[in-house]
PDB file of C-alpha atoms in Angstrom:
ATOM      1  CA  MET A  29      -0.008  -0.110   0.111  1.00  0.00           C
ATOM      2  CA  HIS A  30       0.784   3.673  -0.446  1.00  0.00           C
ATOM      3  CA  ILE A  31      -0.074   6.838   0.230  1.00  0.00           C
ATOM      4  CA  ILE A  32       0.101   9.406  -2.593  1.00  0.00           C
ATOM      5  CA  ARG A  33      -0.814  13.131  -2.473  1.00  0.00           C
ATOM      6  CA  ILE A  34      -2.580  14.162  -5.569  1.00  0.00           C
ATOM      7  CA  ARG A  35      -3.654  17.582  -6.478  1.00  0.00           C
ATOM      8  CA  MET A  36      -6.278  19.769  -8.706  1.00  0.00           C
ATOM      9  CA  ASP A  37      -5.718  22.437 -10.433  1.00  0.00           C
ATOM     10  CA  LEU A  38      -8.433  24.781  -8.892  1.00  0.00           C
ATOM     11  CA  GLN A  39      -9.196  28.363  -9.798  1.00  0.00           C
ATOM     12  CA  ASP A  40      -9.249  29.110  -6.068  1.00  0.00           C
ATOM     13  CA  GLY A  41      -5.581  27.454  -5.747  1.00  0.00           C
ATOM     14  CA  ASN A  42      -3.871  24.384  -5.438  1.00  0.00           C
ATOM     15  CA  LEU A  43      -5.111  21.745  -2.901  1.00  0.00           C
ATOM     16  CA  TYR A  44      -3.385  17.981  -2.358  1.00  0.00           C
ATOM     17  CA  ARG A  45      -5.552  15.328  -0.578  1.00  0.00           C
ATOM     18  CA  SER A  46      -3.861  12.261   0.201  1.00  0.00           C
ATOM     19  CA  ILE A  47      -5.466   8.512  -1.257  1.00  0.00           C
ATOM     20  CA  LEU A  48      -4.282   5.635   0.063  1.00  0.00           C
ATOM     21  CA  VAL A  49      -3.884   3.222  -2.905  1.00  0.00           C
ATOM     22  CA  THR A  50      -3.201  -0.663  -2.818  1.00  0.00           C
ATOM     23  CA  SER A  51      -2.312  -3.378  -5.021  1.00  0.00           C
ATOM     24  CA  ASN A  52      -5.776  -3.492  -6.443  1.00  0.00           C
ATOM     25  CA  ASP A  53      -6.873   0.370  -7.752  1.00  0.00           C
ATOM     26  CA  LYS A  54      -7.291   0.962 -11.220  1.00  0.00           C
ATOM     27  CA  THR A  55      -7.216   4.142 -12.417  1.00  0.00           C
ATOM     28  CA  PRO A  56     -10.234   4.850 -12.797  1.00  0.00           C
ATOM     29  CA  THR A  57     -10.752   4.135  -9.366  1.00  0.00           C
ATOM     30  CA  VAL A  58      -8.038   6.592  -8.265  1.00  0.00           C
ATOM     31  CA  ILE A  59      -9.507   9.229 -10.331  1.00  0.00           C
ATOM     32  CA  SER A  60     -13.105   9.365  -8.847  1.00  0.00           C
ATOM     33  CA  SER A  61     -11.971   9.099  -5.306  1.00  0.00           C
ATOM     34  CA  ALA A  62      -9.283  12.090  -6.054  1.00  0.00           C
ATOM     35  CA  LEU A  63     -12.348  14.567  -7.088  1.00  0.00           C
ATOM     36  CA  GLU A  64     -14.991  12.816  -4.256  1.00  0.00           C
ATOM     37  CA  LYS A  65     -12.079  14.300  -1.910  1.00  0.00           C
ATOM     38  CA  HIS A  66     -11.749  17.813  -4.124  1.00  0.00           C
ATOM     39  CA  ASN A  67     -15.454  17.505  -4.111  1.00  0.00           C
ATOM     40  CA  GLN A  68     -15.918  17.229  -7.276  1.00  0.00           C
ATOM     41  CA  ASP A  69     -17.973  14.528  -9.551  1.00  0.00           C
ATOM     42  CA  PRO A  70     -17.130  11.445  -9.593  1.00  0.00           C
ATOM     43  CA  LYS A  71     -18.441   9.741 -12.251  1.00  0.00           C
ATOM     44  CA  ARG A  72     -16.821  12.678 -14.482  1.00  0.00           C
ATOM     45  CA  ALA A  73     -13.084  10.570 -13.764  1.00  0.00           C
ATOM     46  CA  SER A  74     -13.135   9.703 -17.532  1.00  0.00           C
ATOM     47  CA  ARG A  75     -12.777  13.368 -17.932  1.00  0.00           C
ATOM     48  CA  TYR A  76      -9.531  13.289 -16.201  1.00  0.00           C
ATOM     49  CA  GLU A  77      -6.137  11.879 -16.696  1.00  0.00           C
ATOM     50  CA  LEU A  78      -3.362  11.072 -13.618  1.00  0.00           C
ATOM     51  CA  ILE A  79       0.169  12.323 -13.732  1.00  0.00           C
ATOM     52  CA  GLN A  80       2.609  11.374 -11.335  1.00  0.00           C
ATOM     53  CA  LEU A  81       5.176  14.571 -10.740  1.00  0.00           C
ATOM     54  CA  LEU A  82       8.723  13.046 -10.453  1.00  0.00           C
ATOM     55  CA  PRO A  83      12.474  14.855  -9.233  1.00  0.00           C
ATOM     56  CA  GLU A  84      13.600  17.447 -11.955  1.00  0.00           C
ATOM     57  CA  GLY A  85      10.006  18.802 -13.077  1.00  0.00           C
ATOM     58  CA  LYS A  86       9.136  15.688 -15.760  1.00  0.00           C
ATOM     59  CA  GLU A  87       6.021  13.941 -15.655  1.00  0.00           C
ATOM     60  CA  LEU A  88       4.696  10.497 -15.929  1.00  0.00           C
ATOM     61  CA  VAL A  89       1.182  10.132 -17.491  1.00  0.00           C
ATOM     62  CA  ILE A  90      -0.763   6.854 -15.425  1.00  0.00           C
ATOM     63  CA  PRO A  91      -2.556   4.363 -18.228  1.00  0.00           C
ATOM     64  CA  ALA A  92      -6.138   4.789 -18.419  1.00  0.00           C
ATOM     65  CA  THR A  93      -6.606   1.723 -17.304  1.00  0.00           C
ATOM     66  CA  GLY A  94      -4.050   0.916 -15.460  1.00  0.00           C
ATOM     67  CA  ASN A  95      -2.648  -0.245 -11.954  1.00  0.00           C
ATOM     68  CA  VAL A  96      -1.605   2.342 -10.697  1.00  0.00           C
ATOM     69  CA  PHE A  97       0.412   0.135  -7.797  1.00  0.00           C
ATOM     70  CA  TYR A  98       2.300  -1.009 -10.252  1.00  0.00           C
ATOM     71  CA  ALA A  99       3.083   1.911 -13.059  1.00  0.00           C
ATOM     72  CA  MET A 100       3.460   4.565 -10.528  1.00  0.00           C
ATOM     73  CA  THR A 101       7.687   5.130  -9.482  1.00  0.00           C
ATOM     74  CA  THR A 102       8.291   5.186  -5.505  1.00  0.00           C
ATOM     75  CA  SER A 103      10.341   7.845  -6.567  1.00  0.00           C
ATOM     76  CA  SER A 104       7.803  10.528  -5.576  1.00  0.00           C
ATOM     77  CA  VAL A 105       3.943  10.331  -4.393  1.00  0.00           C
ATOM     78  CA  ASP A 106       3.052  13.595  -5.753  1.00  0.00           C
ATOM     79  CA  PHE A 107       0.335  13.669  -8.339  1.00  0.00           C
ATOM     80  CA  LEU A 108      -1.681  16.032 -10.915  1.00  0.00           C
ATOM     81  CA  LEU A 109      -5.516  15.906 -11.326  1.00  0.00           C
ATOM     82  CA  ARG A 110      -5.368  17.090 -14.642  1.00  0.00           C
ATOM     83  CA  LYS A 111      -8.515  17.322 -17.171  1.00  0.00           C
ATOM     84  CA  ARG A 112      -7.737  15.513 -20.736  1.00  0.00           C
ATOM     85  CA  GLU A 113      -6.711  17.636 -23.589  1.00  0.00           C
ATOM     86  CA  GLY A 114      -9.735  17.549 -25.988  1.00  0.00           C
ATOM     87  CA  ASP A 115     -12.462  16.348 -23.231  1.00  0.00           C
ATOM     88  CA  THR A 116     -15.631  15.707 -24.918  1.00  0.00           C
ATOM     89  CA  PRO A 117     -18.470  18.146 -24.919  1.00  0.00           C
ATOM     90  CA  LEU A 118     -20.651  19.155 -22.767  1.00  0.00           C
ATOM     91  CA  GLY A 119     -24.155  16.929 -22.854  1.00  0.00           C
ATOM     92  CA  SER A 120     -22.317  13.591 -24.107  1.00  0.00           C
ATOM     93  CA  GLU A 121     -21.517  11.063 -22.141  1.00  0.00           C
ATOM     94  CA  PRO A 122     -18.387   9.569 -21.357  1.00  0.00           C
ATOM     95  CA  ILE A 123     -16.629   6.824 -22.498  1.00  0.00           C
ATOM     96  CA  ASN A 124     -16.489   4.132 -20.122  1.00  0.00           C
ATOM     97  CA  THR A 125     -12.032   3.079 -20.310  1.00  0.00           C
ATOM     98  CA  GLU A 126     -12.452   0.425 -18.697  1.00  0.00           C
ATOM     99  CA  THR A 127     -11.513  -2.840 -19.588  1.00  0.00           C
ATOM    100  CA  SER A 128     -12.984  -6.403 -19.165  1.00  0.00           C
ATOM    101  CA  ALA A 129      -9.564  -8.654 -18.686  1.00  0.00           C
ATOM    102  CA  THR A 130      -6.376  -7.117 -17.094  1.00  0.00           C
ATOM    103  CA  PHE A 131      -4.214  -9.772 -18.752  1.00  0.00           C
ATOM    104  CA  PRO A 132      -6.188  -9.106 -21.932  1.00  0.00           C
ATOM    105  CA  ARG A 133      -3.355 -11.542 -24.095  1.00  0.00           C
ATOM    106  CA  ILE A 134      -3.257 -14.139 -20.912  1.00  0.00           C
ATOM    107  CA  LYS A 135      -7.029 -14.383 -21.726  1.00  0.00           C
ATOM    108  CA  ALA A 136      -6.658 -15.426 -25.204  1.00  0.00           C
ATOM    109  CA  LYS A 137      -3.917 -17.563 -24.831  1.00  0.00           C
ATOM    110  CA  GLY A 138      -6.040 -19.263 -21.908  1.00  0.00           C
ATOM    111  CA  LYS A 139      -8.363 -19.259 -24.644  1.00  0.00           C
ATOM    112  CA  ARG A 140      -6.190 -21.075 -27.499  1.00  0.00           C
ATOM    113  CA  LEU A 141      -5.200 -23.666 -24.353  1.00  0.00           C
ATOM    114  CA  VAL A 142      -8.406 -24.397 -23.413  1.00  0.00           C
ATOM    115  CA  ARG A 143      -9.648 -24.776 -26.987  1.00  0.00           C
ATOM    116  CA  THR A 144      -6.712 -27.338 -27.913  1.00  0.00           C
ATOM    117  CA  LEU A 145      -6.320 -29.658 -24.882  1.00  0.00           C
ATOM    118  CA  PHE A 146     -10.242 -30.278 -24.560  1.00  0.00           C
TER     119      PHE A 146
END
């Protein structure tokens, strides 16, 4: 488990919120939790991206369907929640970015193996 600090650029200043990240937490879940802690609508998680702030001003964009615990580097616990570029227009439904399988290639190979054996 890691405790990370997520900053969201707001008009009234920068606020950090701490969130506990476990090995099961995917990016949409962490973004939803951060939005909720920042008093924003967690249903709009697909409109944001999670960026880890690294030393020397570098950034690491966490993949939209990634596991935050394994994607992050342990050298920094500072994150930024930023609106995606080309955000969906108002009134349109956000696209669900979660996939049905964590390891799609392994799942596909497993199905082929089962067909071969049985």
